[in-house]
Amino acid sequence: MRRIALLGATGSIGRQAIEIVSLHPELELCALMSGSSPLDELAAAHGVEHVQVGGDPVALLEACEPDMVLNAVVGFGGVRATLWALEHGVALALANKESLVAAGKLAIDAARRGGGLLLPVDSEHSALFQCLEGRSLDTIHSLVLTASGGPFRGRSAGELATVTVADALAHPTWRMGRKITVDSATLANKGLELIEAHWLFAVPYERIEVVVQPTSIVHGLVRLRDGAALAHVGYPDMRVPISFALAYPERPVTTIGPLDLAAGLTLEFEAPDLDAFPLLRLAREAGERGGTYPCAFNAANEVAVAAFLDGRLGFLEIADTVEQTLAQVDGSPARDLDELVAADATARRLAERRLVAV
Ligand code: NAD
Ligand code: MG
């Protein structure tokens, strides 16, 4: 029996995770947490005793003593749970990419000390994890992260000036929470994933490529030094990587059918357009500069996306806000969580100030 603490239980990943847990008698929920939505009904339906809405997750995690934490919180608010699980050697199924992007080295150092499993839930990273499993890093040439390109693939920056919130929320291949859906439209999501992949797999940025694959059938590729490349393919359905992480290494049956090749699949690849989608370039630069630049990238992006969703900021100004924030922070490394929280707060303040100026 594996007892799972589910953080972000009312979200898109959280609800799909509950479906997976319900299907597998060897998985059980021991704690539920959300940001603001009530959890009483969910807790009653699943017989969960430990429940919390908002606040610091650490007391909840310590009270329920989980075998695994599924961090499906959105945003930097997930950082404490990520660090707690990694430090304590409790298996972490990680959907909350923002925490790994922001905490980076702090998280990986905690994982090394804790010695527990770190299983990516993000579909691309789950795919890469599976292609990399059992291989030594020196046989790897490079990693390829695939992107759908989002709803605005093929448009120029000029054509993006007037897109609306509804346009940005109409993702062609994935149904997800609002924040990550906007991130997919700006390609900030792929930028966050680039930094996430760097930390998860200890591969330098110059050996991680991003390529657009519009139907989201190819989730990731690993190129090996002998010229071979391994690809992970499947329908775009998050229940597959969620199930893979929660039941690792069992690979139980899911309700998702096998890939139907005879029905025809379109597998086209193209380079991302970094002029129309500068957030991908800015994320790579922030990752390469290191320190708390990725934390600042994430913080400014969170502020800008929230403002865009509120109708207070235009689509193209999301990237402008992040770029100007990154130009103003010092990016010095955080030695502990307090310094990281301070770096996050500084970047948020700078980004908010720029919103007022718009
Ligand atoms: P969502 O907005 O649908 O749900 C977010 C959940 O987090 C909600 O339950 C919310 O109440 C909770 N939450 C927010 N702030 C919190 C806080 N401070 N403390 C505790 N709980 C808090 O988001 P989502 O689409 O499910 O995405 C969750 C995470 O998974 C994000 O980091 C996203 O990037 C990642 N992810 C999502 C998908 C997807 O298909 N949805 C795919 C890959 C990765
Ligand atoms: Mg992803």
Tab-separated table of C-alpha atoms and ligand atoms in Angstrom:
chain	number	residue	atom	x	y	z
A	1	MET	CA	0.000	0.000	0.000
A	2	ARG	CA	1.347	3.437	-0.942
A	3	ARG	CA	-0.066	6.384	1.038
A	4	ILE	CA	-0.122	9.570	-1.013
A	5	ALA	CA	-0.362	13.181	0.157
A	6	LEU	CA	-2.007	15.105	-2.678
A	7	LEU	CA	-1.315	18.845	-2.741
A	8	GLY	CA	-3.337	20.843	-5.260
A	9	ALA	CA	-6.158	18.311	-5.002
A	10	THR	CA	-8.831	20.469	-6.670
A	11	GLY	CA	-6.796	21.309	-9.764
A	12	SER	CA	-6.507	19.714	-13.179
A	13	ILE	CA	-3.646	17.392	-12.159
A	14	GLY	CA	-5.147	16.856	-8.688
A	15	ARG	CA	-8.477	15.615	-10.032
A	16	GLN	CA	-6.861	13.301	-12.555
A	17	ALA	CA	-4.631	11.949	-9.781
A	18	ILE	CA	-7.697	11.148	-7.661
A	19	GLU	CA	-9.098	9.193	-10.614
A	20	ILE	CA	-5.852	7.193	-10.889
A	21	VAL	CA	-5.725	6.503	-7.137
A	22	SER	CA	-9.360	5.333	-7.180
A	23	LEU	CA	-8.531	2.773	-9.865
A	24	HIS	CA	-5.643	1.159	-7.994
A	25	PRO	CA	-6.207	-0.697	-4.732
A	26	GLU	CA	-2.512	-0.386	-3.832
A	27	LEU	CA	-2.726	3.442	-3.853
A	28	GLU	CA	-4.412	5.400	-1.048
A	29	LEU	CA	-4.828	9.111	-0.293
A	30	CYS	CA	-3.670	10.097	3.200
A	31	ALA	CA	-3.829	13.908	2.894
A	32	LEU	CA	-5.453	16.513	0.671
A	33	MET	CA	-4.561	20.164	0.309
A	34	SER	CA	-5.822	22.974	-1.910
A	35	GLY	CA	-5.120	26.675	-2.261
A	36	SER	CA	-8.563	28.040	-1.506
A	37	SER	CA	-11.316	25.621	-2.545
A	38	PRO	CA	-13.059	23.609	0.170
A	39	LEU	CA	-12.093	19.925	0.407
A	40	ASP	CA	-14.706	18.462	2.748
A	41	GLU	CA	-16.597	16.602	0.038
A	42	LEU	CA	-13.454	15.177	-1.531
A	43	ALA	CA	-12.089	14.160	1.843
A	44	ALA	CA	-15.338	12.436	2.808
A	45	ALA	CA	-15.606	10.644	-0.545
A	46	HIS	CA	-12.097	9.245	-0.182
A	47	GLY	CA	-11.973	8.747	3.582
A	48	VAL	CA	-9.079	11.165	4.018
A	49	GLU	CA	-8.403	12.379	7.537
A	50	HIS	CA	-5.678	15.001	6.969
A	51	VAL	CA	-7.052	18.005	5.103
A	52	GLN	CA	-5.858	21.591	4.753
A	53	VAL	CA	-6.911	24.644	2.750
A	54	GLY	CA	-4.073	27.144	2.214
A	55	GLY	CA	-1.139	27.870	4.515
A	56	ASP	CA	2.125	26.007	5.042
A	57	PRO	CA	1.941	22.327	4.017
A	58	VAL	CA	4.722	21.139	6.347
A	59	ALA	CA	2.573	20.452	9.430
A	60	LEU	CA	0.099	18.513	7.277
A	61	LEU	CA	2.875	16.419	5.718
A	62	GLU	CA	4.437	15.686	9.092
A	63	ALA	CA	1.085	14.668	10.565
A	64	CYS	CA	0.127	12.242	7.795
A	65	GLU	CA	3.573	10.646	7.204
A	66	PRO	CA	3.034	9.881	3.503
A	67	ASP	CA	4.977	7.353	1.424
A	68	MET	CA	4.732	9.769	-1.491
A	69	VAL	CA	3.891	13.435	-2.018
A	70	LEU	CA	2.203	14.448	-5.261
A	71	ASN	CA	2.898	18.156	-5.562
A	72	ALA	CA	0.253	19.426	-7.978
A	73	VAL	CA	0.106	22.966	-6.589
A	74	VAL	CA	0.485	25.708	-9.186
A	75	GLY	CA	3.275	28.275	-8.760
A	76	PHE	CA	5.985	29.128	-6.251
A	77	GLY	CA	3.568	28.239	-3.436
A	78	GLY	CA	4.643	24.628	-4.052
A	79	VAL	CA	8.245	25.191	-3.016
A	80	ARG	CA	7.980	24.226	0.668
A	81	ALA	CA	6.368	20.881	-0.080
A	82	THR	CA	8.974	20.061	-2.725
A	83	LEU	CA	11.855	20.859	-0.369
A	84	TRP	CA	10.231	19.009	2.531
A	85	ALA	CA	9.746	15.790	0.548
A	86	LEU	CA	13.225	15.890	-0.988
A	87	GLU	CA	14.935	16.660	2.336
A	88	HIS	CA	13.077	13.865	4.147
A	89	GLY	CA	13.644	11.229	1.486
A	90	VAL	CA	9.884	10.910	0.886
A	91	ALA	CA	9.184	9.985	-2.756
A	92	LEU	CA	8.102	13.099	-4.644
A	93	ALA	CA	5.877	12.976	-7.725
A	94	LEU	CA	6.446	16.470	-9.057
A	95	ALA	CA	3.924	18.300	-11.233
A	96	ASN	CA	4.760	21.690	-9.666
A	97	LYS	CA	7.610	22.588	-12.029
A	98	GLU	CA	7.790	26.157	-10.676
A	99	SER	CA	9.277	24.878	-7.395
A	100	LEU	CA	12.143	23.074	-9.132
A	101	VAL	CA	12.752	26.025	-11.466
A	102	ALA	CA	12.887	28.479	-8.566
A	103	ALA	CA	14.688	26.322	-6.007
A	104	GLY	CA	16.996	24.538	-8.495
A	105	LYS	CA	20.198	23.769	-6.639
A	106	LEU	CA	18.556	23.911	-3.181
A	107	ALA	CA	16.116	21.220	-4.308
A	108	ILE	CA	18.730	18.972	-5.890
A	109	ASP	CA	20.995	19.278	-2.848
A	110	ALA	CA	18.043	18.350	-0.618
A	111	ALA	CA	17.283	15.367	-2.875
A	112	ARG	CA	20.887	14.179	-2.590
A	113	ARG	CA	20.764	14.416	1.211
A	114	GLY	CA	17.302	12.859	1.474
A	115	GLY	CA	17.963	10.066	-1.001
A	116	GLY	CA	14.286	9.591	-1.974
A	117	LEU	CA	12.775	9.214	-5.425
A	118	LEU	CA	12.092	12.298	-7.544
A	119	LEU	CA	9.581	11.340	-10.233
A	120	PRO	CA	8.531	13.957	-12.791
A	121	VAL	CA	4.830	14.202	-13.610
A	122	ASP	CA	5.282	16.786	-16.361
A	123	SER	CA	4.646	14.703	-19.498
A	124	GLU	CA	7.864	15.662	-21.306
A	125	HIS	CA	10.010	14.927	-18.271
A	126	SER	CA	8.212	11.675	-17.547
A	127	ALA	CA	8.976	10.724	-21.156
A	128	LEU	CA	12.650	11.687	-20.842
A	129	PHE	CA	12.920	9.919	-17.478
A	130	GLN	CA	11.642	6.720	-19.119
A	131	CYS	CA	14.001	7.033	-22.112
A	132	LEU	CA	16.936	7.711	-19.765
A	133	GLU	CA	16.188	4.997	-17.215
A	134	GLY	CA	19.121	2.651	-16.703
A	135	ARG	CA	21.467	4.640	-18.972
A	136	SER	CA	24.665	6.321	-17.929
A	137	LEU	CA	24.836	10.059	-18.632
A	138	ASP	CA	27.991	9.751	-20.739
A	139	THR	CA	26.078	7.746	-23.385
A	140	ILE	CA	23.672	10.685	-23.824
A	141	HIS	CA	24.248	13.210	-26.592
A	142	SER	CA	21.318	15.516	-25.852
A	143	LEU	CA	17.715	15.776	-24.725
A	144	VAL	CA	14.847	17.041	-26.864
A	145	LEU	CA	11.820	18.654	-25.229
A	146	THR	CA	8.776	18.821	-27.471
A	147	ALA	CA	6.272	21.686	-27.436
A	148	SER	CA	2.840	21.801	-29.074
A	149	GLY	CA	3.493	25.439	-29.970
A	150	GLY	CA	0.237	26.419	-28.255
A	151	PRO	CA	-2.758	28.185	-29.809
A	152	PHE	CA	-0.628	30.886	-31.464
A	153	ARG	CA	1.871	28.715	-33.312
A	154	GLY	CA	2.811	30.298	-36.646
A	155	ARG	CA	1.811	33.837	-35.647
A	156	SER	CA	4.223	36.758	-35.680
A	157	ALA	CA	4.752	39.074	-32.706
A	158	GLY	CA	2.685	41.725	-34.508
A	159	GLU	CA	-0.243	39.344	-34.825
A	160	LEU	CA	-0.061	38.530	-31.108
A	161	ALA	CA	-0.561	42.111	-29.904
A	162	THR	CA	-4.351	41.889	-29.804
A	163	VAL	CA	-5.004	38.293	-28.697
A	164	THR	CA	-7.479	37.911	-25.834
A	165	VAL	CA	-7.524	35.809	-22.673
A	166	ALA	CA	-10.064	33.481	-24.309
A	167	ASP	CA	-7.757	33.032	-27.327
A	168	ALA	CA	-4.829	32.187	-25.031
A	169	LEU	CA	-6.908	29.680	-23.045
A	170	ALA	CA	-7.896	27.700	-26.175
A	171	HIS	CA	-5.033	25.182	-26.120
A	172	PRO	CA	-5.007	22.849	-29.127
A	173	THR	CA	-3.924	19.579	-27.461
A	174	TRP	CA	-4.010	19.750	-23.631
A	175	ARG	CA	-6.756	20.641	-21.077
A	176	MET	CA	-5.025	22.184	-18.069
A	177	GLY	CA	-5.270	24.866	-15.374
A	178	ARG	CA	-5.378	28.512	-16.527
A	179	LYS	CA	-1.851	29.516	-15.518
A	180	ILE	CA	-0.075	26.697	-17.359
A	181	THR	CA	-2.396	27.173	-20.348
A	182	VAL	CA	-1.286	30.806	-20.693
A	183	ASP	CA	2.330	29.667	-20.185
A	184	SER	CA	1.825	27.253	-23.075
A	185	ALA	CA	0.558	30.076	-25.281
A	186	THR	CA	3.627	32.261	-24.546
A	187	LEU	CA	6.046	29.257	-24.525
A	188	ALA	CA	7.081	30.286	-20.988
A	189	ASN	CA	5.958	26.774	-20.079
A	190	LYS	CA	8.618	25.273	-22.328
A	191	GLY	CA	11.138	27.675	-20.813
A	192	LEU	CA	10.209	26.490	-17.316
A	193	GLU	CA	10.455	22.909	-18.577
A	194	LEU	CA	13.919	23.541	-19.993
A	195	ILE	CA	15.138	24.619	-16.548
A	196	GLU	CA	13.213	21.741	-14.946
A	197	ALA	CA	14.944	19.246	-17.269
A	198	HIS	CA	18.351	20.732	-16.497
A	199	TRP	CA	17.888	20.084	-12.774
A	200	LEU	CA	16.107	16.745	-13.053
A	201	PHE	CA	18.600	15.134	-15.402
A	202	ALA	CA	21.831	17.076	-14.669
A	203	VAL	CA	22.286	17.915	-18.366
A	204	PRO	CA	23.762	21.310	-19.355
A	205	TYR	CA	21.504	23.763	-21.183
A	206	GLU	CA	23.407	23.588	-24.456
A	207	ARG	CA	22.497	19.900	-24.633
A	208	ILE	CA	18.750	20.424	-24.212
A	209	GLU	CA	16.900	21.365	-27.378
A	210	VAL	CA	13.297	22.520	-27.711
A	211	VAL	CA	11.391	21.543	-30.810
A	212	VAL	CA	7.760	22.102	-31.798
A	213	GLN	CA	5.650	18.988	-32.506
A	214	PRO	CA	2.108	20.303	-32.989
A	215	THR	CA	0.047	17.174	-32.249
A	216	SER	CA	1.780	16.450	-28.882
A	217	ILE	CA	2.197	12.768	-29.716
A	218	VAL	CA	5.969	12.763	-29.223
A	219	HIS	CA	6.541	13.735	-25.580
A	220	GLY	CA	10.324	13.753	-25.581
A	221	LEU	CA	13.435	12.316	-27.230
A	222	VAL	CA	16.836	11.284	-25.972
A	223	ARG	CA	19.660	11.338	-28.480
A	224	LEU	CA	22.440	8.863	-27.708
A	225	ARG	CA	26.104	9.320	-28.585
A	226	ASP	CA	26.022	6.514	-31.187
A	227	GLY	CA	23.537	8.378	-33.405
A	228	ALA	CA	20.401	6.599	-32.180
A	229	ALA	CA	17.499	8.544	-30.673
A	230	LEU	CA	14.779	7.183	-28.380
A	231	ALA	CA	11.347	8.819	-28.492
A	232	HIS	CA	8.433	8.477	-26.087
A	233	VAL	CA	5.111	8.593	-27.957
A	234	GLY	CA	1.501	8.429	-26.839
A	235	TYR	CA	-1.743	10.370	-26.752
A	236	PRO	CA	-1.594	13.679	-24.859
A	237	ASP	CA	-3.273	12.525	-21.641
A	238	MET	CA	-1.798	13.469	-18.261
A	239	ARG	CA	-3.266	10.378	-16.600
A	240	VAL	CA	-0.427	8.358	-18.160
A	241	PRO	CA	2.482	10.257	-16.536
A	242	ILE	CA	0.459	10.663	-13.297
A	243	SER	CA	-0.110	6.904	-13.136
A	244	PHE	CA	3.518	6.214	-14.017
A	245	ALA	CA	4.740	8.360	-11.102
A	246	LEU	CA	2.172	7.306	-8.488
A	247	ALA	CA	2.592	3.577	-9.082
A	248	TYR	CA	6.310	3.629	-9.968
A	249	PRO	CA	7.774	1.207	-10.940
A	250	GLU	CA	4.654	-0.952	-11.461
A	251	ARG	CA	3.201	0.570	-14.665
A	252	PRO	CA	-0.395	-0.505	-13.977
A	253	VAL	CA	-3.099	-0.632	-16.666
A	254	THR	CA	-4.888	2.691	-17.295
A	255	THR	CA	-8.082	3.524	-19.164
A	256	ILE	CA	-6.079	5.121	-21.977
A	257	GLY	CA	-6.070	2.937	-25.065
A	258	PRO	CA	-2.989	1.964	-27.083
A	259	LEU	CA	-1.753	4.326	-29.773
A	260	ASP	CA	-3.672	3.663	-32.998
A	261	LEU	CA	-1.017	3.896	-35.704
A	262	ALA	CA	-3.222	2.638	-38.535
A	263	ALA	CA	-5.580	5.612	-38.000
A	264	GLY	CA	-2.704	7.855	-39.119
A	265	LEU	CA	-0.485	10.098	-37.030
A	266	THR	CA	1.017	13.401	-38.072
A	267	LEU	CA	4.515	13.833	-36.702
A	268	GLU	CA	5.940	17.108	-37.977
A	269	PHE	CA	8.683	19.010	-36.225
A	270	GLU	CA	9.725	22.648	-36.476
A	271	ALA	CA	11.974	25.071	-34.622
A	272	PRO	CA	10.270	27.372	-32.091
A	273	ASP	CA	9.956	31.040	-33.128
A	274	LEU	CA	11.982	32.898	-30.486
A	275	ASP	CA	11.048	36.334	-31.880
A	276	ALA	CA	7.320	35.791	-31.500
A	277	PHE	CA	7.783	33.859	-28.207
A	278	PRO	CA	10.695	35.547	-26.397
A	279	LEU	CA	9.903	33.933	-23.028
A	280	LEU	CA	11.541	30.710	-24.184
A	281	ARG	CA	14.745	32.613	-24.978
A	282	LEU	CA	14.546	34.545	-21.679
A	283	ALA	CA	14.138	31.304	-19.722
A	284	ARG	CA	17.179	29.771	-21.361
A	285	GLU	CA	19.218	32.893	-20.569
A	286	ALA	CA	17.993	32.890	-16.959
A	287	GLY	CA	18.863	29.200	-16.627
A	288	GLU	CA	22.336	29.703	-18.035
A	289	ARG	CA	22.998	32.693	-15.767
A	290	GLY	CA	21.975	30.533	-12.811
A	291	GLY	CA	21.692	31.799	-9.222
A	292	THR	CA	18.222	33.193	-8.553
A	293	TYR	CA	17.651	34.322	-12.168
A	294	PRO	CA	15.343	31.332	-12.786
A	295	CYS	CA	13.480	32.178	-9.553
A	296	ALA	CA	13.052	35.772	-10.782
A	297	PHE	CA	11.952	34.573	-14.221
A	298	ASN	CA	9.292	32.435	-12.591
A	299	ALA	CA	8.135	35.115	-10.139
A	300	ALA	CA	7.813	37.834	-12.798
A	301	ASN	CA	6.025	35.417	-15.098
A	302	GLU	CA	3.536	34.472	-12.366
A	303	VAL	CA	2.778	38.147	-11.688
A	304	ALA	CA	2.434	38.950	-15.402
A	305	VAL	CA	0.243	35.938	-16.197
A	306	ALA	CA	-2.087	36.749	-13.281
A	307	ALA	CA	-2.350	40.340	-14.576
A	308	PHE	CA	-3.024	39.106	-18.114
A	309	LEU	CA	-5.768	36.772	-16.854
A	310	ASP	CA	-7.254	39.748	-14.946
A	311	GLY	CA	-7.309	41.865	-18.093
A	312	ARG	CA	-4.679	44.250	-16.672
A	313	LEU	CA	-1.890	43.389	-19.138
A	314	GLY	CA	-1.644	42.643	-22.839
A	315	PHE	CA	-0.308	39.315	-24.094
A	316	LEU	CA	2.997	40.693	-25.400
A	317	GLU	CA	3.575	42.612	-22.163
A	318	ILE	CA	3.942	39.345	-20.272
A	319	ALA	CA	7.367	38.851	-21.855
A	320	ASP	CA	8.240	42.557	-21.491
A	321	THR	CA	7.483	42.382	-17.766
A	322	VAL	CA	9.699	39.329	-17.314
A	323	GLU	CA	12.528	40.815	-19.383
A	324	GLN	CA	12.527	44.085	-17.455
A	325	THR	CA	12.367	42.305	-14.110
A	326	LEU	CA	15.326	40.090	-15.032
A	327	ALA	CA	17.286	43.209	-15.998
A	328	GLN	CA	16.793	44.648	-12.509
A	329	VAL	CA	17.486	41.722	-10.164
A	330	ASP	CA	21.009	40.811	-9.041
A	331	GLY	CA	20.436	37.063	-9.411
A	332	SER	CA	22.793	36.129	-6.593
A	333	PRO	CA	22.336	32.504	-5.454
A	334	ALA	CA	20.049	31.693	-2.535
A	335	ARG	CA	21.806	29.770	0.257
A	336	ASP	CA	18.574	28.693	1.927
A	337	LEU	CA	14.797	28.838	1.626
A	338	ASP	CA	14.598	32.252	3.350
A	339	GLU	CA	16.924	33.788	0.763
A	340	LEU	CA	14.956	32.127	-2.029
A	341	VAL	CA	11.675	33.488	-0.666
A	342	ALA	CA	13.296	36.937	-0.513
A	343	ALA	CA	14.506	36.678	-4.138
A	344	ASP	CA	11.015	35.607	-5.229
A	345	ALA	CA	9.448	38.542	-3.338
A	346	THR	CA	11.894	41.071	-4.824
A	347	ALA	CA	11.163	39.901	-8.359
A	348	ARG	CA	7.423	40.036	-7.697
A	349	ARG	CA	7.724	43.590	-6.388
A	350	LEU	CA	9.678	44.696	-9.461
A	351	ALA	CA	7.199	43.026	-11.798
A	352	GLU	CA	4.215	44.603	-9.971
A	353	ARG	CA	5.846	48.034	-10.182
A	354	ARG	CA	6.187	47.633	-13.924
A	355	LEU	CA	2.463	46.696	-14.143
A	356	VAL	CA	1.541	49.955	-12.453
A	357	ALA	CA	3.644	51.794	-15.033
A	358	VAL	CA	1.800	50.158	-17.987
B	1	NAD	P1	-4.755	24.172	-11.438
B	1	NAD	O1	-4.794	25.647	-11.409
B	1	NAD	O2	-5.806	23.426	-12.166
B	1	NAD	O3	-4.735	23.617	-9.925
B	1	NAD	C1	-3.852	24.119	-8.977
B	1	NAD	C2	-4.121	23.507	-7.617
B	1	NAD	O4	-3.187	24.060	-6.681
B	1	NAD	C3	-5.508	23.826	-7.047
B	1	NAD	O5	-5.936	22.734	-6.281
B	1	NAD	C4	-5.226	25.011	-6.120
B	1	NAD	O6	-6.203	25.156	-5.090
B	1	NAD	C5	-3.889	24.599	-5.569
B	1	NAD	N1	-3.048	25.671	-5.003
B	1	NAD	C6	-2.731	26.860	-5.560
B	1	NAD	N2	-1.893	27.539	-4.762
B	1	NAD	C7	-1.693	26.763	-3.662
B	1	NAD	C8	-0.937	26.904	-2.473
B	1	NAD	N3	-0.204	28.001	-2.231
B	1	NAD	N4	-0.940	25.882	-1.577
B	1	NAD	C9	-1.668	24.771	-1.803
B	1	NAD	N5	-2.394	24.574	-2.911
B	1	NAD	C10	-2.421	25.567	-3.816
B	1	NAD	O7	-3.296	23.780	-11.987
B	1	NAD	P2	-2.862	22.458	-12.789
B	1	NAD	O8	-3.095	22.652	-14.235
B	1	NAD	O9	-3.418	21.261	-12.122
B	1	NAD	O10	-1.280	22.516	-12.594
B	1	NAD	C11	-0.670	22.175	-11.344
B	1	NAD	C12	0.836	22.090	-11.560
B	1	NAD	O11	1.110	21.015	-12.461
B	1	NAD	C13	1.448	23.332	-12.189
B	1	NAD	O12	2.724	23.547	-11.675
B	1	NAD	C14	1.547	22.972	-13.669
B	1	NAD	O13	2.612	23.643	-14.313
B	1	NAD	C15	1.848	21.482	-13.571
B	1	NAD	N6	1.447	20.717	-14.756
B	1	NAD	C16	0.135	20.668	-15.105
B	1	NAD	C17	-0.265	19.952	-16.230
B	1	NAD	C18	-1.721	19.832	-16.601
B	1	NAD	O14	-2.038	19.092	-17.543
B	1	NAD	N7	-2.616	20.499	-15.937
B	1	NAD	C19	0.710	19.315	-17.024
B	1	NAD	C20	2.046	19.388	-16.636
B	1	NAD	C21	2.406	20.091	-15.490
B	2	MG	MG	4.780	19.634	-19.869
